[in-house]
C-alpha positions as a Markdown table, in Angstrom:
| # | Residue | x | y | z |
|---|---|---|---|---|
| 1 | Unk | 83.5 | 2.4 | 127.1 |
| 2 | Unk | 83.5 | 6.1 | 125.8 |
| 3 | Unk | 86.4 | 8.1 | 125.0 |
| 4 | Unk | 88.2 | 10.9 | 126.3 |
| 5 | Unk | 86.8 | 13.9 | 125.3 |
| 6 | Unk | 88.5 | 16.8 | 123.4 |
| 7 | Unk | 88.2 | 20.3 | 125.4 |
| 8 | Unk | 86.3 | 22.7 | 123.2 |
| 9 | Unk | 87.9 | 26.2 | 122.2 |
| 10 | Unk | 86.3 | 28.1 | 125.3 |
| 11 | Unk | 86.9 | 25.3 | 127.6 |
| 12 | Unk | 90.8 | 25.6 | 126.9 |
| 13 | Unk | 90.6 | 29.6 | 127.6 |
| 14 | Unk | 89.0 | 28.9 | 130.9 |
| 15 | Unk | 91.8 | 26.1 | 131.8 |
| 16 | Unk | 94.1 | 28.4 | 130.8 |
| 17 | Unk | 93.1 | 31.5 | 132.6 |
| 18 | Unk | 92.6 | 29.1 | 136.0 |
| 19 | Unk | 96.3 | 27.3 | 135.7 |
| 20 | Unk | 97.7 | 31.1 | 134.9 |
| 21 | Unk | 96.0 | 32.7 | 137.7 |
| 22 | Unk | 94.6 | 30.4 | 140.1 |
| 23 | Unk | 91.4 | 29.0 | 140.5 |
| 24 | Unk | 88.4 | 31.3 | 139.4 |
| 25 | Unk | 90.2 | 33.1 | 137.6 |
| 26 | Unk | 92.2 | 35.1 | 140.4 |
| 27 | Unk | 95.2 | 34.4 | 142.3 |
| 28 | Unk | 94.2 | 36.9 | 145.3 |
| 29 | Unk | 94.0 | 36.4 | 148.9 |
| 30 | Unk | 91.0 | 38.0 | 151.3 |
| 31 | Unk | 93.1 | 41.0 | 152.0 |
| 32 | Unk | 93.9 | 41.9 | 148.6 |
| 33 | Unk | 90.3 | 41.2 | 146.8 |
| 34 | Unk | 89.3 | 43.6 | 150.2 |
| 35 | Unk | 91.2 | 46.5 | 149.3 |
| 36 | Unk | 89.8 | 45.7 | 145.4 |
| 37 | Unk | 86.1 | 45.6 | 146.7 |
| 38 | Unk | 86.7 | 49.3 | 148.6 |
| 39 | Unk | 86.5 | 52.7 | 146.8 |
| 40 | Unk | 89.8 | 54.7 | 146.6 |
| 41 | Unk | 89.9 | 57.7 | 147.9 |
| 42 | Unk | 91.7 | 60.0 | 145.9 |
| 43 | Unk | 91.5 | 63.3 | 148.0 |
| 44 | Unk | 92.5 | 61.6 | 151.1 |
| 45 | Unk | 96.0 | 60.0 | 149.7 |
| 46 | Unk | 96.6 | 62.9 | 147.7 |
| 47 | Unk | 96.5 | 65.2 | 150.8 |
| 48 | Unk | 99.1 | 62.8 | 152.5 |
| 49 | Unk | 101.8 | 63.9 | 149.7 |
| 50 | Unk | 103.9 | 66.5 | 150.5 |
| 51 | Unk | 104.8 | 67.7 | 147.1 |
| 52 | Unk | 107.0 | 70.7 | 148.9 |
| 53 | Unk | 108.5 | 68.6 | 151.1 |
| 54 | Unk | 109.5 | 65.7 | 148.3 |
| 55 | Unk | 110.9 | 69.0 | 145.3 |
| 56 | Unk | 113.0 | 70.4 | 149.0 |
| 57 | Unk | 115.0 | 66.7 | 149.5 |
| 58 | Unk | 115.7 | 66.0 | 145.3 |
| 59 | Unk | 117.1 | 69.8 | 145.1 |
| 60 | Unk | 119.3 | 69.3 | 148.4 |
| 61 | Unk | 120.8 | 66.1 | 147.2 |
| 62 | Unk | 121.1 | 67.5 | 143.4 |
| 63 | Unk | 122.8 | 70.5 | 144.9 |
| 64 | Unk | 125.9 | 68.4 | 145.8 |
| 65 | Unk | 126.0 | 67.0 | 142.4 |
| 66 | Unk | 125.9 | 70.2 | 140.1 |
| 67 | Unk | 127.5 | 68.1 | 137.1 |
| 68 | Unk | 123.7 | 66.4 | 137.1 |
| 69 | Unk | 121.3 | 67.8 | 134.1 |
| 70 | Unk | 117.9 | 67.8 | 135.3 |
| 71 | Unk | 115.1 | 66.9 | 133.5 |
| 72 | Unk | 112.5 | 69.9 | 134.0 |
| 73 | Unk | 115.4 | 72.0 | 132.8 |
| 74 | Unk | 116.3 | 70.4 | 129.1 |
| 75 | Unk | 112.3 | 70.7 | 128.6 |
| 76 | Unk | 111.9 | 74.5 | 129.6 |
| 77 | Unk | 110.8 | 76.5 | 126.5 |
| 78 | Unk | 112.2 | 79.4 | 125.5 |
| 79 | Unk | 110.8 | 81.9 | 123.9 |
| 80 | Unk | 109.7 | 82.0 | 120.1 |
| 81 | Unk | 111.4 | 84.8 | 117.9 |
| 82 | Unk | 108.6 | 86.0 | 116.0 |
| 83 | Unk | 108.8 | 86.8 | 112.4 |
| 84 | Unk | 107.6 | 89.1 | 110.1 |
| 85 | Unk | 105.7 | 88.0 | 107.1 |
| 86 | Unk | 108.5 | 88.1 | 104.8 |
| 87 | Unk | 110.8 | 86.8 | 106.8 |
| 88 | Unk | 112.3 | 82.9 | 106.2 |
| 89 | Unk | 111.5 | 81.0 | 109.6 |
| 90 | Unk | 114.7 | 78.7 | 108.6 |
| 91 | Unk | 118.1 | 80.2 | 109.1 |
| 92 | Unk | 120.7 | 79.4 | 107.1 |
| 93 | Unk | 123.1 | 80.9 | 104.6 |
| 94 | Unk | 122.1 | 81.5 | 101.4 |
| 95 | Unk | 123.6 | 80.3 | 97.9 |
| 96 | Unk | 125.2 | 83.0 | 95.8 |
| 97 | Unk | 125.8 | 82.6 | 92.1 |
| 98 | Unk | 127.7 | 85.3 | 91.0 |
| 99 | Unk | 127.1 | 85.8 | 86.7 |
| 100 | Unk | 127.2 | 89.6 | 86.9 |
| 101 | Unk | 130.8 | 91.2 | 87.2 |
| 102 | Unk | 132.2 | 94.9 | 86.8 |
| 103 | Unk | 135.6 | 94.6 | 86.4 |
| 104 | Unk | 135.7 | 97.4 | 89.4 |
| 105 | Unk | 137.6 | 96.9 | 92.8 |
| 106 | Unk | 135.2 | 96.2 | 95.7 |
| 107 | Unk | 132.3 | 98.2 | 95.4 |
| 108 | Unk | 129.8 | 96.0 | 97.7 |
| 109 | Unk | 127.4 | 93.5 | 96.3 |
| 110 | Unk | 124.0 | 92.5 | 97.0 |
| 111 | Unk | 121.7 | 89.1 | 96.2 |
| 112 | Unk | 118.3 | 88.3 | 94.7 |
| 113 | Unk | 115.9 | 86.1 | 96.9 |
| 114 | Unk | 117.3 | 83.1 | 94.6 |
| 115 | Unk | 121.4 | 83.9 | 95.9 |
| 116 | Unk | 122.2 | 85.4 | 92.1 |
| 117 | Unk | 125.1 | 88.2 | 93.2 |
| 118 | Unk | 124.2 | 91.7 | 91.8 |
| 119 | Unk | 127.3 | 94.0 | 92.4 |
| 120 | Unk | 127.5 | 97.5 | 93.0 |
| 121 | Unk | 128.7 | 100.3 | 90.4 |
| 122 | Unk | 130.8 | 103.1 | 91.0 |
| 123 | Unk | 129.0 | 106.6 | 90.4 |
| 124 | Unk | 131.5 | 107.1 | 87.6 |
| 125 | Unk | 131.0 | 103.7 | 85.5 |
| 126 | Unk | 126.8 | 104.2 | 86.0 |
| 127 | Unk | 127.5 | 107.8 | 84.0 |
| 128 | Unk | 129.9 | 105.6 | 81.4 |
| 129 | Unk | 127.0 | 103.3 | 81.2 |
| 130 | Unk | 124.3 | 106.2 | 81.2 |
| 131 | Unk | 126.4 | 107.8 | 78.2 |
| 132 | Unk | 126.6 | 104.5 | 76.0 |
| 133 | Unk | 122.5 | 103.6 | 77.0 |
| 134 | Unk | 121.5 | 107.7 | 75.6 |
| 135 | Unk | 123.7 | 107.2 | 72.6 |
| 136 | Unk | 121.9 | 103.7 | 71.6 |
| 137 | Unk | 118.6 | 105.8 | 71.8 |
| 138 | Unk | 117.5 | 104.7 | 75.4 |
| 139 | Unk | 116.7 | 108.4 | 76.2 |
| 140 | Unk | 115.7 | 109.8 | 79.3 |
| 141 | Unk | 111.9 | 109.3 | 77.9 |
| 142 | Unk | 111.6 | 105.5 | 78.3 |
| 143 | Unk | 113.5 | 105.6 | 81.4 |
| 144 | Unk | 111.2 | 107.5 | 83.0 |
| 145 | Unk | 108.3 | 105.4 | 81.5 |
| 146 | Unk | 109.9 | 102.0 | 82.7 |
| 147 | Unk | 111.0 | 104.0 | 85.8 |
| 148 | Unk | 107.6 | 105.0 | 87.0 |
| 149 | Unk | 105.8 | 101.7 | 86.3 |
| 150 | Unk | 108.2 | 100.2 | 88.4 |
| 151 | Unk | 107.4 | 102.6 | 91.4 |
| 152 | Unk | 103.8 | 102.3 | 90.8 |
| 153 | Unk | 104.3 | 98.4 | 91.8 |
| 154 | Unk | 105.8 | 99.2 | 94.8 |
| 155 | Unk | 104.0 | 101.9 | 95.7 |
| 156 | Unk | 100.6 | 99.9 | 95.1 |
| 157 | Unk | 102.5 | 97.5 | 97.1 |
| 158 | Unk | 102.1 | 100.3 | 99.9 |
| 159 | Unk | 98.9 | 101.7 | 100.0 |
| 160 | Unk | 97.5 | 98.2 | 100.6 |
| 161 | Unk | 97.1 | 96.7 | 97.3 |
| 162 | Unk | 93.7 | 95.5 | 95.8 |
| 163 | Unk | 92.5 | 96.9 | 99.7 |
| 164 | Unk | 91.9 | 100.2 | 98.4 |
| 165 | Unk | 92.9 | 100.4 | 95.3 |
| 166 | Unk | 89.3 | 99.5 | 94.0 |
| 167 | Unk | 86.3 | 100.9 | 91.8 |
| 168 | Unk | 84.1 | 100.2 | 94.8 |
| 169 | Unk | 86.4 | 101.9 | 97.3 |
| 170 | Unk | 85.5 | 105.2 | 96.0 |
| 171 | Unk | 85.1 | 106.8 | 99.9 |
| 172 | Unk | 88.4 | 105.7 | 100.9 |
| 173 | Unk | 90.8 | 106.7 | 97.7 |
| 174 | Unk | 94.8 | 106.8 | 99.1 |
| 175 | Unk | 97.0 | 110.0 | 98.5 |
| 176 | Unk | 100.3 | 110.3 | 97.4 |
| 177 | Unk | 102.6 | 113.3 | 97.1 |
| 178 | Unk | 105.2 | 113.5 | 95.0 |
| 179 | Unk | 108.6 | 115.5 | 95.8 |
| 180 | Unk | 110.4 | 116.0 | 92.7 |
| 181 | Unk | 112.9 | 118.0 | 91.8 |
| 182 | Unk | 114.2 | 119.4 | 88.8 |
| 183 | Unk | 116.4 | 116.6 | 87.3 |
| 184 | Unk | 116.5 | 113.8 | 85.9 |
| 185 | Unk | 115.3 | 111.8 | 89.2 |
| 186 | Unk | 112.0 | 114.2 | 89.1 |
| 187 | Unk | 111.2 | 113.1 | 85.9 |
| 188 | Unk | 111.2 | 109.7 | 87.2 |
| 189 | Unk | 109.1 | 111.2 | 90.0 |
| 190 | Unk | 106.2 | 112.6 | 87.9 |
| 191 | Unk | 106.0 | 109.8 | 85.2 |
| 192 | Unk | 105.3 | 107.4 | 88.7 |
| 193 | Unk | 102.5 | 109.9 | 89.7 |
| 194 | Unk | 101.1 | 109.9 | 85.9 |
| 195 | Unk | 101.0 | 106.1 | 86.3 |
| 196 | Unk | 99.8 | 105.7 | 89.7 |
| 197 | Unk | 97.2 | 108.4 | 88.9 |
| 198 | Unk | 95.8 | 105.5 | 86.4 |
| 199 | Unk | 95.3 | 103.5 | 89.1 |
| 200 | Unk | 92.2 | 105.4 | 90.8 |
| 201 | Unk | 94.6 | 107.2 | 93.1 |
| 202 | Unk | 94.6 | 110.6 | 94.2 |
| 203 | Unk | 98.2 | 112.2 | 93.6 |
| 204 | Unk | 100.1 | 115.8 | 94.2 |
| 205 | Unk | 103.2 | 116.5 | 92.6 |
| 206 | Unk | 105.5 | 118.9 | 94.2 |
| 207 | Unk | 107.9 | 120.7 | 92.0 |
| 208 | Unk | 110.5 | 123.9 | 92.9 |
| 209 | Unk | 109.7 | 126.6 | 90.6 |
| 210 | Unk | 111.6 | 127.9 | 88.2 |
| 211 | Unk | 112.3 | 129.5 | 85.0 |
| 212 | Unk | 112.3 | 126.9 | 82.5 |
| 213 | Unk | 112.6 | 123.0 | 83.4 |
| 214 | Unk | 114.4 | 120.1 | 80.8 |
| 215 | Unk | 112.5 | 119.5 | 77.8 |
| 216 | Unk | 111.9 | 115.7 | 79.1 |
| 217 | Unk | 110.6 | 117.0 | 82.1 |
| 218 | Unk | 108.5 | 119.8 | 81.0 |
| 219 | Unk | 107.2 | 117.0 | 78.6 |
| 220 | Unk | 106.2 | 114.9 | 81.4 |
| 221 | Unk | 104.7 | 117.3 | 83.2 |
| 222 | Unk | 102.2 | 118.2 | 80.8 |
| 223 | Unk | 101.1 | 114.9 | 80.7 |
| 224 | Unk | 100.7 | 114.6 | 84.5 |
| 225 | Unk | 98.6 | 117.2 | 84.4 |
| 226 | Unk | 96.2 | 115.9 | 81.9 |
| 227 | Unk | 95.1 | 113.6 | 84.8 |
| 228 | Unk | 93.9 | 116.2 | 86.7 |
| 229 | Unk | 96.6 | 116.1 | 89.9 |
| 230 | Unk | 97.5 | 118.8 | 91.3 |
| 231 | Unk | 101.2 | 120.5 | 91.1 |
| 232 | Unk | 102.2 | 122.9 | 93.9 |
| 233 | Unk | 105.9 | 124.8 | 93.6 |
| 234 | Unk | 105.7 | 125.8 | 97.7 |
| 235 | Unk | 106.1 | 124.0 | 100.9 |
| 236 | Unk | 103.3 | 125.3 | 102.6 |
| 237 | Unk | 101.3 | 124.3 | 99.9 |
| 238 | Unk | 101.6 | 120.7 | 101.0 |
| 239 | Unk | 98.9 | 119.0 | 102.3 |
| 240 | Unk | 98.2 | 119.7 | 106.1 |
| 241 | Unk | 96.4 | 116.6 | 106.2 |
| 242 | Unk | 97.5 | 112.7 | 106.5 |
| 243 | Unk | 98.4 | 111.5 | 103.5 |
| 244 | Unk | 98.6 | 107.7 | 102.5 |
| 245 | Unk | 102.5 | 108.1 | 100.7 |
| 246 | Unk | 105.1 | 109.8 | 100.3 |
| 247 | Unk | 107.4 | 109.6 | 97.1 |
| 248 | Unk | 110.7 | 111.5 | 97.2 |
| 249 | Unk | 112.7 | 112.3 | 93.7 |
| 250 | Unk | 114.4 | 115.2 | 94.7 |
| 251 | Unk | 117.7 | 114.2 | 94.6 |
| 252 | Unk | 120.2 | 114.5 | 91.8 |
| 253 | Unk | 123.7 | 112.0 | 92.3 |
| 254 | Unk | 126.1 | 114.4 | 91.8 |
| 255 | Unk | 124.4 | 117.7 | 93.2 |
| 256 | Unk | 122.7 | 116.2 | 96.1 |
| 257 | Unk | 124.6 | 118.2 | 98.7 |
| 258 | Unk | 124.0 | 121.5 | 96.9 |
| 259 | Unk | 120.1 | 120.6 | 96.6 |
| 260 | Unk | 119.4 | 119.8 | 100.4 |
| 261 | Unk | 120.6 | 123.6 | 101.2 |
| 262 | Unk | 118.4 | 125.2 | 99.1 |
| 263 | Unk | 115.0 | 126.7 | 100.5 |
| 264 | Unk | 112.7 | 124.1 | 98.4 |
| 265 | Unk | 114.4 | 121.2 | 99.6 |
| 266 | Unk | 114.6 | 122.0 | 103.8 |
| 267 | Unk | 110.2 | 122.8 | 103.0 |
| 268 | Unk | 109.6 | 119.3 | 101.3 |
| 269 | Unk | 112.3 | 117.6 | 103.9 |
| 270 | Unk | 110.3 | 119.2 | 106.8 |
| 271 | Unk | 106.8 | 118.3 | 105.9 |
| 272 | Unk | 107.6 | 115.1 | 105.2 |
| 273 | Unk | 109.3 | 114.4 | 108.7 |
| 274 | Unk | 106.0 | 115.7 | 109.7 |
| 275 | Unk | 104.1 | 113.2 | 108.4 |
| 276 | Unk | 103.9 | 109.6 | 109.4 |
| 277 | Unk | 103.4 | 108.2 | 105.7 |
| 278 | Unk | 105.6 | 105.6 | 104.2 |
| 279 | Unk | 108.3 | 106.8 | 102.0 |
| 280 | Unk | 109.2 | 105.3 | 99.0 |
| 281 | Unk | 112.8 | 106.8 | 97.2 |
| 282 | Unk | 113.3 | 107.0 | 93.3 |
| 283 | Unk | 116.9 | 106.5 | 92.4 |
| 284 | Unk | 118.6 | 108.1 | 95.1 |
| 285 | Unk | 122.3 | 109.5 | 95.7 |
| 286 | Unk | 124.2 | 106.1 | 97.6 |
| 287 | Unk | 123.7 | 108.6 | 100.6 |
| 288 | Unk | 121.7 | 108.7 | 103.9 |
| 289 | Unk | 118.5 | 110.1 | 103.1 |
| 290 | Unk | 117.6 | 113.2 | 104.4 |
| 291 | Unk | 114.7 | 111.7 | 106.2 |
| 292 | Unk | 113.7 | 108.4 | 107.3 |
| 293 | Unk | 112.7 | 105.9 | 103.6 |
| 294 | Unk | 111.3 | 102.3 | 103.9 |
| 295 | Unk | 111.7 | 101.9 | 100.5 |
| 296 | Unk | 113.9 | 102.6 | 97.6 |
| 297 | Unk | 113.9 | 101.9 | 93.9 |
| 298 | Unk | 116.8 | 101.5 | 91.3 |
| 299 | Unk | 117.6 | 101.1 | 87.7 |
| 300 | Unk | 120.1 | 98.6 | 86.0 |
| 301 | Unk | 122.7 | 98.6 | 88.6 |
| 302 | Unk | 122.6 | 99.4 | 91.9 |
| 303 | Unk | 124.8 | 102.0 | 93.5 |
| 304 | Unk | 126.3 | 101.1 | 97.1 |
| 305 | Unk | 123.5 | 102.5 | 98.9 |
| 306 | Unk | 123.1 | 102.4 | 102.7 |
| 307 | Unk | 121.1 | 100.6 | 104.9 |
| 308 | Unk | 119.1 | 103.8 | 105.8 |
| 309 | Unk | 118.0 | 103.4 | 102.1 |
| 310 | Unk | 115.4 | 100.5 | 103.4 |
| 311 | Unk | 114.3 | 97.8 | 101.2 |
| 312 | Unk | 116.1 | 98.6 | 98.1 |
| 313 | Unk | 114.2 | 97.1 | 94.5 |
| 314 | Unk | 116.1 | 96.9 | 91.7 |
| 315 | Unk | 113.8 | 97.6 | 88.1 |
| 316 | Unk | 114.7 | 95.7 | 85.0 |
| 317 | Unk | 115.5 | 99.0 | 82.2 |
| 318 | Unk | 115.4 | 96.3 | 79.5 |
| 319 | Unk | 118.8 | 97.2 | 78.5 |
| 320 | Unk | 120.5 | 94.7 | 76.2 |
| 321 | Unk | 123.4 | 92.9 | 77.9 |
| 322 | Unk | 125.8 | 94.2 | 74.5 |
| 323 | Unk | 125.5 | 97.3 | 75.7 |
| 324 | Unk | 127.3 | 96.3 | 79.6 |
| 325 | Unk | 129.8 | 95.0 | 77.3 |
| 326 | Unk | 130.7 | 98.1 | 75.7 |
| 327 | Unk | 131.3 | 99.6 | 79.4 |
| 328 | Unk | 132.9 | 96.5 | 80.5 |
| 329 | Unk | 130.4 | 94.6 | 82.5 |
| 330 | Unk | 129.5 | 90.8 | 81.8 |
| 331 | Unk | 125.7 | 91.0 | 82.3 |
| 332 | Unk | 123.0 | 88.2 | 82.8 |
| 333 | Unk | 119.6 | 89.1 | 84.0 |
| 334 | Unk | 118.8 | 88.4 | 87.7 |
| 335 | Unk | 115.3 | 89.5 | 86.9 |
| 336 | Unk | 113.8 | 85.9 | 85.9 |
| 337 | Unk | 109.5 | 86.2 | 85.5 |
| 338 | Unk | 109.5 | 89.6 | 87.7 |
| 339 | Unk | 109.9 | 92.8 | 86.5 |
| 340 | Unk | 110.9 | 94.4 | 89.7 |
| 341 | Unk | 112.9 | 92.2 | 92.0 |
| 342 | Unk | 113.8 | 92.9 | 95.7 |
| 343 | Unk | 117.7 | 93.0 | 96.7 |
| 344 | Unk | 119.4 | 92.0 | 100.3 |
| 345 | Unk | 122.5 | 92.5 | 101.7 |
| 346 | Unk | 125.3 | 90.1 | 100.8 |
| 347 | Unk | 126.3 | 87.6 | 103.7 |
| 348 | Unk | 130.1 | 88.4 | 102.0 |
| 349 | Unk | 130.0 | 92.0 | 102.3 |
C-alpha cells in the first residue's frame, strides 16, 4: 500500500486560497459576480450626486457648532510674501556682538550681516578722530584714494556689473555724473570718478566755480582730467539726456545747510530730481538728503544717518585701531575678507 502524499508548494497555495475564500477561489454569490461581470458607469452615478446639495446640509449642521475647525479651512493657503534677492527668507532675530564701543551716550548703532554691533559717532568725536588720523599722516590724499575705490565698488555694483562694464560692450558704455562740491566730500567725489573712469566708464564731474579750490582738491582734479572726463561748473550744463548714475558729494557736515541755499546747489539738486538714475551718496551730513539716495557710503565710523540715507556701506580707511584709542574708542575690525561691508539697522535701536 502507498503512502500519503505530501502537497507540493503550489498545491498548498491553491488549498489555501480555496479554504480562505471559498471554492474556486471566490466566496461570491450570482448577484455579486453579476454586478463584477457589468461595466460601471461612471457618468451615470456621478450625475446622481448632488455635490450642492451634500456642501448645503454639512455647512447647516456646522453652523450650530461654530467651535468646530473645518478641514478645507486649516489647508487654505495664504499668500506668499515675496522677497527681494537680498532678502533672508527666514525671519528671526539676529546675533549681535558688540566689540566696538565709544565711550559716548546713545548715539544709535547699526550691525554687519554677521550681528557684529558698529555704533554711531557724534559729529564732534569724528572731527577729534579726523584731527588725531591728519596728525599721524593719514591726509586727506589717501582718504580720498581709499574713499573713491570704495565708491567705485558700489557704484559698479549699480550700473550692472560685468553686464556692461565690458571691453566688448563698447555700444552700450554707462554714464555717471558726479556732483561735487568744493570740500573735502568733493574730493572724495572726483577721486571715485578718476577710478570709475578706469573702468571703461564714461564720467562728468560737476564742480561750482570758483576762485581758487584746496590744494587736495585742485590736485585731484588735475588728475581726473587726465582721463579725458568732462568737468562742467553750471547746471544747465548737465546732461539733458538719461544718464546711468548719479553720485552726489556736495555736501560738507558742518556747512550743509549754508550749501543747499546757494545757486550751485538748488541746479545740481533740480536736475538730479529730474532724472530717474540711481543715486549713490559720498559721506554725507547725518541729514535727510536733499533728494531721494539708494545708496550711501562711509568712512571709519558711521554717523547716525537716517533711513532716507538708503543702504548705507561702511569703507574700511585702514586706520590702525591705536589710533581709536587715542580718541577713546576700543576698536576691532567688523570688516573680515571685505573691504566694503554693508550695515542694517539695529533690532536694539
Amino acid at each position: 500500500e502507498r503512502g500519503v502524499r505530501t502537497p507540493t508548494r503550489g498545491e498548498r497555495f491553491r488549498q489555501r486560497d480555496e479554504d480562505c475564500f471559498g471554492q474556486g477561489g471566490s466566496a461570491l454569490n450570482e448577484y455579486e459576480k453579476k454586478l463584477i461581470e457589468e461595466e460601471f458607469d461612471f457618468e451615470k452615478n456621478l450625475a446622481m450626486f448632488d455635490k450642492n446639495t451634500v456642501m448645503a446640509e454639512i455647512d447647516a449642521e456646522l453652523g450650530a457648532q461654530p467651535d468646530i475647525v473645518r478641514l478645507v479651512h486649516c489647508n487654505r493657503r495664504q499668500p506668499e510674501q515675496k522677497y527681494r534677492n537680498d532678502e533672508n527668507v527666514l525671519t528671526g532675530v539676529m546675533a549681535e556682538y558688540r566689540q566696538i564701543t565709544t565711550g559716548e551716550a546713545e548715539c544709535g548703532e547699526f550691525v554687519t550681516d554677521l550681528g557684529l554691533v558698529v555704533p554711531c559717532v557724534s559729529l564732534a568725536l569724528r572731527e577729534r578722530l579726523q584731527a588725531v588720523i591728519m596728525n599721524h599722516g593719514l591726509g586727506v590724499e589717501r582718504q580720498a584714494e581709499v574713499m573713491g575705490r570704495a565708491a567705485t565698488e558700489l557704484a559698479i555694483q549699480l550700473l550692472g556689473g560685468q553686464h556692461r562694464l565690458t571691453p566688448t560692450n563698447m555700444h552700450q558704455v554707462p554714464t555717471a555724473v558726479f556732483l561735487c562740491g568744493t570740500s573735502q566730500v568733493g574730493t572724495f567725489g572726483i577721486s571715485a570718478a578718476r577710478h570709475l573712469a578706469s573702468h571703461g566708464a564714461k564720467t562728468q564731474v560737476y564742480l561750482p566755480e570758483a576762485d581758487h579750490y584746496p590744494h587736495v582738491l585742485e590736485t585731484e582734479l588735475r588728475l581726473y582730467r587726465l582721463t579725458g572726463g568732462k568737468v562742467v561748473t553750471r547746471g544747465k550744463d548737465l546732461p539733458k539726456g538719461s544718464v546711468d548714475l548719479i553720485v552726489t558729494a556736495m555736501e560738507d557736515q558742518e556747512m550743509w545747510s549754508q550749501e543747499r541755499c546757494q545757486p550751485w546747489h538748488r541746479s545740481a539738486t533740480a536736475w538730479a530730481e529730474a532724472c530717474r538714475a540711481p543715486v549713490l551718496a559720498i559721506d554725507p551730513p547725518p541729514h535727510a538728503p536733499a533728494f531721494e539716495v539708494k545708496m550711501t557710503l562711509v568712512g571709519g565710523l558711521p554717523l547716525h544717518h537716517p533711513p532716507e540715507a538708503g543702504k548705507l556701506y561702511l569703507a574700511n580707511l585702514g586706520i590702525p585701531k591705536n589710533i581709536y584709542k587715542e580718541v577713546g574708542i576700543k576698536f576691532s575690525s567688523p570688516f573680515g575678507a571685505k573691504f566694503v561691508i554693508p550695515l542694517h539697522k539695529s533690532c536694539t535701536t
